[in-house]
CSV table of C-alpha atoms in Angstrom, one decimal:
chain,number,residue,atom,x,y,z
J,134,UNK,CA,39.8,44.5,-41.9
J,135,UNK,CA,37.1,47.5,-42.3
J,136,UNK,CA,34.6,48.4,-39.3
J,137,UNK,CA,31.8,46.5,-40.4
J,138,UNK,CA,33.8,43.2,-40.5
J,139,UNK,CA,35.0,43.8,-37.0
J,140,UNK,CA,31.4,44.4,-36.0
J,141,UNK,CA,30.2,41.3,-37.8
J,142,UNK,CA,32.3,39.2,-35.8
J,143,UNK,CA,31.7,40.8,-32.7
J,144,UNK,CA,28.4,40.5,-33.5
J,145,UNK,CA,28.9,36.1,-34.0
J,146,UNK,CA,31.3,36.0,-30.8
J,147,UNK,CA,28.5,37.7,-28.5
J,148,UNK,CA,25.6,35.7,-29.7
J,149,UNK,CA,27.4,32.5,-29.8
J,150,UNK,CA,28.4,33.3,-26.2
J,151,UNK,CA,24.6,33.6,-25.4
J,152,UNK,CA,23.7,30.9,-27.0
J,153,UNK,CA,26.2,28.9,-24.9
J,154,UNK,CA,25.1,29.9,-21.9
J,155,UNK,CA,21.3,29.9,-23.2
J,156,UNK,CA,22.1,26.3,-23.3
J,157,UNK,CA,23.8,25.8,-20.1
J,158,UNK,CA,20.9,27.1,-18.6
J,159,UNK,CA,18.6,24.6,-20.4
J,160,UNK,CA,20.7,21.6,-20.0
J,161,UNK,CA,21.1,22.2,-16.0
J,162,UNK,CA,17.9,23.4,-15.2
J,163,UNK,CA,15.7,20.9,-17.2
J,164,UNK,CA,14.9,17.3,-15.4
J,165,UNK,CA,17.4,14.7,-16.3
J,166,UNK,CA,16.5,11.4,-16.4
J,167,UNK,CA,18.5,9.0,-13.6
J,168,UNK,CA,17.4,5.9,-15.1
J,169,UNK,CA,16.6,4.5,-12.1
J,170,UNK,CA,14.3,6.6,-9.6
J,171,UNK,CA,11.0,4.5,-10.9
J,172,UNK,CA,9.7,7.9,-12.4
J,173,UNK,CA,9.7,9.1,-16.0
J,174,UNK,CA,11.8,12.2,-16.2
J,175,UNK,CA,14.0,13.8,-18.4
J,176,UNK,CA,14.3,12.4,-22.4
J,177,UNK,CA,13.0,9.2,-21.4
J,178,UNK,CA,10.6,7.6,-22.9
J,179,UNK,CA,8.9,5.7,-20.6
J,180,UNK,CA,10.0,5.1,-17.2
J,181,UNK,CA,13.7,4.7,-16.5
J,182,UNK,CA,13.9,3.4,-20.2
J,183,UNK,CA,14.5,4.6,-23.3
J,184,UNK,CA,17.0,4.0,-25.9
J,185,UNK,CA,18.5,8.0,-25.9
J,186,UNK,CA,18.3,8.5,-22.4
J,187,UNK,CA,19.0,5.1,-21.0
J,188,UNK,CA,20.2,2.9,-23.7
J,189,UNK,CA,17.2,0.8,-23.1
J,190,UNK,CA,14.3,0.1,-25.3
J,191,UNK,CA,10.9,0.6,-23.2
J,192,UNK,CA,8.3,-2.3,-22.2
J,193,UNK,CA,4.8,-1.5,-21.4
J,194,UNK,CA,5.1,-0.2,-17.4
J,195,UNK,CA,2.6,2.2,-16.5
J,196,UNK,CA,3.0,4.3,-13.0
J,197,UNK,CA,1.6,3.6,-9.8
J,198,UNK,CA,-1.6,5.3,-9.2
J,199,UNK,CA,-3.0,6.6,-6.2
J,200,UNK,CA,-6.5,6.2,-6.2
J,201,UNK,CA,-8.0,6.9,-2.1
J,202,UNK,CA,-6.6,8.2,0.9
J,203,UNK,CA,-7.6,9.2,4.0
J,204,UNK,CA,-6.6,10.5,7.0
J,205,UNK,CA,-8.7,9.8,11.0
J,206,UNK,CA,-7.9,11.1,13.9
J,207,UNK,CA,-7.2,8.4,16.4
J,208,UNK,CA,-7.0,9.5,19.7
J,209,UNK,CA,-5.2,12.8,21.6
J,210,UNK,CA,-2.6,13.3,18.7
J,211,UNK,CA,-2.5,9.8,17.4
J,212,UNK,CA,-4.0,9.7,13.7
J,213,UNK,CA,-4.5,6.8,11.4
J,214,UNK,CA,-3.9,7.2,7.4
J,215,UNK,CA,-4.8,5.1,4.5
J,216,UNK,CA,-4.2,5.4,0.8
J,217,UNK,CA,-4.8,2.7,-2.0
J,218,UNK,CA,-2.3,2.3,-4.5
J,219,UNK,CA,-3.3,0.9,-8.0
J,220,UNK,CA,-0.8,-0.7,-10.2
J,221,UNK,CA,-2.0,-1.1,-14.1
J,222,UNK,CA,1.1,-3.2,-15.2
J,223,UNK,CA,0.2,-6.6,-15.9
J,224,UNK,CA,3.6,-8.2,-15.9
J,225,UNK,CA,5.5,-5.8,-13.7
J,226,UNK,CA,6.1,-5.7,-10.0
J,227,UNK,CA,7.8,-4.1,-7.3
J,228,UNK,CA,9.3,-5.8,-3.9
J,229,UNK,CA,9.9,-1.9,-3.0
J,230,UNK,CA,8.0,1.1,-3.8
J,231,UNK,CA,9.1,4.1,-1.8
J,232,UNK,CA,6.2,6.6,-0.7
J,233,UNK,CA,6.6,10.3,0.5
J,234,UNK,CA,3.6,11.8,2.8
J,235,UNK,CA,3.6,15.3,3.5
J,236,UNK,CA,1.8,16.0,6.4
J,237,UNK,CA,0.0,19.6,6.6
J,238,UNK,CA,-1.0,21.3,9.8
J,239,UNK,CA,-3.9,23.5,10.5
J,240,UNK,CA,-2.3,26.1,8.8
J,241,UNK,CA,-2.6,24.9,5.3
J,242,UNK,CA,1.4,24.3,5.4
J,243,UNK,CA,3.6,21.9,5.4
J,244,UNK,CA,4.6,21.0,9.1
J,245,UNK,CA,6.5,17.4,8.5
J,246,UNK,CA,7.2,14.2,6.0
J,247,UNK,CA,7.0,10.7,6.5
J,248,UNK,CA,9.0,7.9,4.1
J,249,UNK,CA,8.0,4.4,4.1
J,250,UNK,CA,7.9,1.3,1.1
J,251,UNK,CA,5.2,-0.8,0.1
J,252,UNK,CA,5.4,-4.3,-2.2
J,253,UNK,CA,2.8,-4.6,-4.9
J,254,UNK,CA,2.1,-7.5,-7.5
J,255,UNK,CA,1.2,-7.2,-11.4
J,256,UNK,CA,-2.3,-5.9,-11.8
J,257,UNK,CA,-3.0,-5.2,-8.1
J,258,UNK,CA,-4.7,-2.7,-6.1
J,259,UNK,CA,-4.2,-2.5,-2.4
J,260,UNK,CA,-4.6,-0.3,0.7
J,261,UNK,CA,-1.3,1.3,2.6
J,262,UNK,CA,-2.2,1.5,6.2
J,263,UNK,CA,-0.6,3.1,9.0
J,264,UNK,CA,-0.4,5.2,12.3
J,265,UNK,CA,1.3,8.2,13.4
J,266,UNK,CA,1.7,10.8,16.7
J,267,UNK,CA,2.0,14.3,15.9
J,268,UNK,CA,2.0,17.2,18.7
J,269,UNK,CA,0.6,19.6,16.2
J,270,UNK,CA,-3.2,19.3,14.8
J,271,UNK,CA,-2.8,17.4,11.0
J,272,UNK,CA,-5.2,18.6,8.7
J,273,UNK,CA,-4.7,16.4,5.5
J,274,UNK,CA,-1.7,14.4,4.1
J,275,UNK,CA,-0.7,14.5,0.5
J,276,UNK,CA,1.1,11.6,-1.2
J,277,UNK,CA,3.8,10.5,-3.4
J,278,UNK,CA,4.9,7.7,-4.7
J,279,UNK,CA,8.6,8.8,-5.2
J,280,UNK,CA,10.6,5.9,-6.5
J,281,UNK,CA,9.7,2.1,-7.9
J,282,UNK,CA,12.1,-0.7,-7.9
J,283,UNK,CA,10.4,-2.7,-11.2
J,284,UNK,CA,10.5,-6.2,-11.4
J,285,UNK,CA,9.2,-8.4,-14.0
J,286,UNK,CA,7.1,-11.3,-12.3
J,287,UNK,CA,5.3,-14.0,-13.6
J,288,UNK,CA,3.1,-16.2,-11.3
J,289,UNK,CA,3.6,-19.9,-10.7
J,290,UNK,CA,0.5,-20.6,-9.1
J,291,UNK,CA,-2.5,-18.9,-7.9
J,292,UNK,CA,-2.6,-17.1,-4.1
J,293,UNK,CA,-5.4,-16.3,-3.1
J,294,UNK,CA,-6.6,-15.6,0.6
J,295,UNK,CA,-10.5,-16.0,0.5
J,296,UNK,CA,-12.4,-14.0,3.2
J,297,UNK,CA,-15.0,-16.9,5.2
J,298,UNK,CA,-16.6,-15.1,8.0
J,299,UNK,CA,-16.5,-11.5,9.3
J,300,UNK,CA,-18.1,-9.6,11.8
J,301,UNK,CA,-17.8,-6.5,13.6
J,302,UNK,CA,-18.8,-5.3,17.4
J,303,UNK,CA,-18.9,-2.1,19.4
J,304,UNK,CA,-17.7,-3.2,23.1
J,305,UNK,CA,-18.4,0.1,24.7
J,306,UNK,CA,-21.7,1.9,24.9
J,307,UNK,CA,-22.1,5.7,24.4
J,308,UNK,CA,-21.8,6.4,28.2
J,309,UNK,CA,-18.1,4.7,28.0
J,310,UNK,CA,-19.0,1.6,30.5
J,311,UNK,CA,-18.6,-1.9,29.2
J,312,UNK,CA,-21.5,-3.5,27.3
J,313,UNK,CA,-23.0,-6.3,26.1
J,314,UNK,CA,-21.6,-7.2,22.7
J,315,UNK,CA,-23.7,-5.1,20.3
J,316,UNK,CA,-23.0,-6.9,16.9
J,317,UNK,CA,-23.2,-4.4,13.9
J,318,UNK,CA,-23.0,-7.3,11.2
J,319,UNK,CA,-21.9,-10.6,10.3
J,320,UNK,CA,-21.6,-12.3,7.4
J,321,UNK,CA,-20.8,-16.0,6.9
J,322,UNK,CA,-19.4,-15.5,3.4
J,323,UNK,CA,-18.9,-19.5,2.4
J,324,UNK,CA,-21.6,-21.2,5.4
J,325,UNK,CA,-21.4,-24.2,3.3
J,326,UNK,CA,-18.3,-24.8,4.0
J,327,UNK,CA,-17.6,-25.9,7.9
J,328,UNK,CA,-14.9,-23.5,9.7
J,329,UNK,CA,-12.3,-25.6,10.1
J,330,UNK,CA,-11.7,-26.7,14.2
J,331,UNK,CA,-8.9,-25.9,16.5
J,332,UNK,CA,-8.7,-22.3,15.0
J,333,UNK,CA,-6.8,-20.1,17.8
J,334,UNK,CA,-9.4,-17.8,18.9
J,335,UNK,CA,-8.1,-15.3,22.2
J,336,UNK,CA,-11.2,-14.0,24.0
J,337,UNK,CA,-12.8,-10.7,23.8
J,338,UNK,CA,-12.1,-9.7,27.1
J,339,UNK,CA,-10.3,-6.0,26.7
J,340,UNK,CA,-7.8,-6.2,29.6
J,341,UNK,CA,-6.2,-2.8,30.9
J,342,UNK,CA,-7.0,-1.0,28.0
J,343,UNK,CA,-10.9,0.1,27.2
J,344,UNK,CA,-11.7,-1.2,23.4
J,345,UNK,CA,-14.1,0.2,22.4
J,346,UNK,CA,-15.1,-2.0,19.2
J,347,UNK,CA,-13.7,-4.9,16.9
J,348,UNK,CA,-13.2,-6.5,13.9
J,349,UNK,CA,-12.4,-10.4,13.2
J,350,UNK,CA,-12.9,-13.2,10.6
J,351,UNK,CA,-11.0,-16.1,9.4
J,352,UNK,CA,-9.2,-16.3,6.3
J,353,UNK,CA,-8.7,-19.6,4.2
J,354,UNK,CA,-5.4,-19.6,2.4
J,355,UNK,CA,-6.8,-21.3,-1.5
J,356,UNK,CA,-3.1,-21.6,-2.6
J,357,UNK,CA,-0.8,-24.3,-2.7
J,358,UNK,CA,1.9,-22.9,-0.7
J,359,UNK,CA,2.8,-22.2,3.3
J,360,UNK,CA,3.5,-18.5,3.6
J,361,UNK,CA,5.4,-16.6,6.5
J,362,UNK,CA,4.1,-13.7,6.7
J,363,UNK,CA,0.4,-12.5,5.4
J,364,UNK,CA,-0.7,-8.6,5.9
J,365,UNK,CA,-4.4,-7.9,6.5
J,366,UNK,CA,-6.0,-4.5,6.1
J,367,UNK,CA,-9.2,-3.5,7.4
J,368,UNK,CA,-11.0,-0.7,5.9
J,369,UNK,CA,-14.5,0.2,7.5
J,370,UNK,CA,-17.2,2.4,5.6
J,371,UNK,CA,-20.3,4.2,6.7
J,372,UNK,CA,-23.3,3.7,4.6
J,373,UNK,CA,-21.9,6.9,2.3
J,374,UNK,CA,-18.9,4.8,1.4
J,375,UNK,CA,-16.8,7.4,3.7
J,376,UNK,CA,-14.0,5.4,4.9
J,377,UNK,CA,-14.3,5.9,9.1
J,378,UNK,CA,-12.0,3.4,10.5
J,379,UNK,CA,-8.7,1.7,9.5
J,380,UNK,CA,-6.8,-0.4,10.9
J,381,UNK,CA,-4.2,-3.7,10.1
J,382,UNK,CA,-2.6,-7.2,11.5
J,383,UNK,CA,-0.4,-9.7,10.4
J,384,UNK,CA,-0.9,-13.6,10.2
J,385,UNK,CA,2.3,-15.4,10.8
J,386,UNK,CA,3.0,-18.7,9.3
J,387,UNK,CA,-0.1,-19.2,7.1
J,388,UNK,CA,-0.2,-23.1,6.1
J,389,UNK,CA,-1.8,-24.2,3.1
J,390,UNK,CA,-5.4,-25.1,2.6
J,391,UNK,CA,-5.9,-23.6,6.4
J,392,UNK,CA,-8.2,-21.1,7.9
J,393,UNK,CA,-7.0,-19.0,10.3
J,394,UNK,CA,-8.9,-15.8,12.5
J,395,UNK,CA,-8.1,-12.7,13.0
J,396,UNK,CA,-8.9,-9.8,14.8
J,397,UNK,CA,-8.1,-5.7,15.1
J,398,UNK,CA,-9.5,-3.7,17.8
J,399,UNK,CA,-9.9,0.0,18.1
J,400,UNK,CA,-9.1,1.7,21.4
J,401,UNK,CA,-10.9,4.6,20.5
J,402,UNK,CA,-14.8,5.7,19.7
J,403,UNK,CA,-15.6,5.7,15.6
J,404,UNK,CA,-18.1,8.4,15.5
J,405,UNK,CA,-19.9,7.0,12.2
J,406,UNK,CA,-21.8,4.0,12.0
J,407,UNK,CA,-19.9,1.1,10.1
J,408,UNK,CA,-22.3,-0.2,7.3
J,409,UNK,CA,-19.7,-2.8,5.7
J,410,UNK,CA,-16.1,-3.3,5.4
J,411,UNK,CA,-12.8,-4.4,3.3
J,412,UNK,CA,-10.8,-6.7,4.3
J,413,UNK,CA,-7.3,-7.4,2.2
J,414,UNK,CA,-5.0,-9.9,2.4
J,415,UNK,CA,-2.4,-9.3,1.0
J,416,UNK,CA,1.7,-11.5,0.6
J,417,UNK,CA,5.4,-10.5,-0.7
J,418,UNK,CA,5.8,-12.4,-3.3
J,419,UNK,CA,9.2,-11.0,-4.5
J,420,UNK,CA,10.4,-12.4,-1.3
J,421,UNK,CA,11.6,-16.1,-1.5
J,422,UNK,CA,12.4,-16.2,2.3
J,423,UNK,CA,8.0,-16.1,2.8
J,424,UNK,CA,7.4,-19.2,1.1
J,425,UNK,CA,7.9,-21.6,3.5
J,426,UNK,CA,6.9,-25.4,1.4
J,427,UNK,CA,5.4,-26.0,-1.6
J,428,UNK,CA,2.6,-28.6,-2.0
J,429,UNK,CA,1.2,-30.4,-4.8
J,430,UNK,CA,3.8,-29.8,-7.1
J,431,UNK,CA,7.1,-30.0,-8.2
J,432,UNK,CA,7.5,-26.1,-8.7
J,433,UNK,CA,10.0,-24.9,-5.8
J,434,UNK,CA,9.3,-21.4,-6.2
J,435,UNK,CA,5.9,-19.7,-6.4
J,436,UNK,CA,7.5,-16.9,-8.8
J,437,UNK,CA,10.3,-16.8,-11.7
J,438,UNK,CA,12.3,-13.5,-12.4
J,439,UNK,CA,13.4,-12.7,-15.7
């Protein structure tokens, strides 16, 4: 074999070498599609589907979407956070959506993380409230919705929660001693309709701890079926549209065709004015242990899974 063979092949064994590791450094380095993190990654062609990646031919699920958040201080090192999550799919679900905040200090860096999950129907939009303690000053949050459990859910009935009567109150005056109820608004959103009697409304009275203003309202449950749990978010703007308070409760046990009040109090000043405010009401319905009866039908469950 002359020289310039030798070289040729050389020459082929050296740049099929590179190419080898050219490729290993592709194939490893690239994202890889898991198939089941609720994100699209990877070859897939949608998310966690795809017929190359996956073995499984997509259907029409868009991502989550954040659309708001916001973060308020709360007190000495307490802060409250809201974000509203949008979810485009008509047909698609999820009983558990994992979110990541990272939570950034005064320094502009990253100082700590919070996980928590959220449910969310077809076609809803809904706020994620909560509260945290940090000993270091939080200047923003950023988040991420980091995986998404999809489920296909069709509806068996109609929920809704319809929103009667609302009002909000300061309870404490600017010099921090007890006042007079100074109502900011009410609305009597269906005064044609009687609130229903018996409702369990507690007193305003603050106890120990200094309130400083509330919110309550009563809540009419439209749909055929008793729930166990209901989550209500509060969300209250300025006249801006700034959000400047949030807060949450729960309604345990909410029977059909019912009203039922509730309230949420802030132990702390809001130092905007509140103009108007959300209120959401939201249910699980992925889980089958919240639907207590069923009345006027023959439907036992509320959804169907496919």
């Amino acid at each position: 074999m002359d020289r310039i063979a030798k070289q040729i092949i050389i020459a082929l064994i050296v740049l099929a070498l590179l190419s080898g590791v050219g490729f290993g450094i592709y194939y490893f380095s690239s994202a890889r599609p898991t198939c089941d993190d609720g994100v699209q990654n990877g070859k897939e062609e949608g998310i966690d589907c795809g017929l190359i990646a996956c073995g499984v031919a997509c259907i029409n699920i868009l991502p989550l979407r954040v659309t708001v958040s916001k973060l308020l201080p709360a007190g000495q090192n307490d802060y409250d956070f809201v974000f509203q999550v949008n979810n485009p799919s008509p047909g698609y679900g999820t009983p558990f959506a994992e979110y990541e905040l990272s939570l950034i200090g005064a320094s502009g860096s990253e100082i700590d993380k919070i996980k928590g999950s959220f449910y969310i129907l077809p076609g809803q939009t809904k706020y994620v409230a909560l509260s945290f303690k940090m000993a270091e000053e939080i200047s923003a949050v950023n988040v991420k919705v980091s995986s998404v459990d999809w489920q296909k859910l069709t509806l068996g009935g109609e929920t809704q929660f319809i929103l009667k009567r609302q009002q909000y109150r300061n309870l404490v005056n600017m010099s921090g001693a007890t006042s007079e109820e100074d109502l900011i608004f009410e609305q009597e959103l269906l005064s044609e309709e009687p609130i229903s009697e018996g409702l369990d409304i507690e007193p305003s009275a603050a106890g120990a701890q200094t309130i400083y203003s509330e919110f309550d309202g009563i809540l009419f449950n439209n749909s055929d079926f008793d729930f166990d749990r209901v989550d209500v978010a509060v969300v209250l703007f300025d006249d801006s549209d700034n959000i400047v308070g949030i807060n949450r409760t729960t309604i345990n046990r909410f029977l059909s065709q019912t009203d039922r009040y509730f309230r949420t109090r802030w132990p702390f000043e809001i130092d905007e004015s509140v103009f108007r405010a959300d209120v959401e009401a939201t249910t699980n319905l992925f889980e089958n242990e919240n639907f207590i009866r069923t009345h006027g039908g023959s439907q036992e469950k509320f959804q169907k899974y496919y």
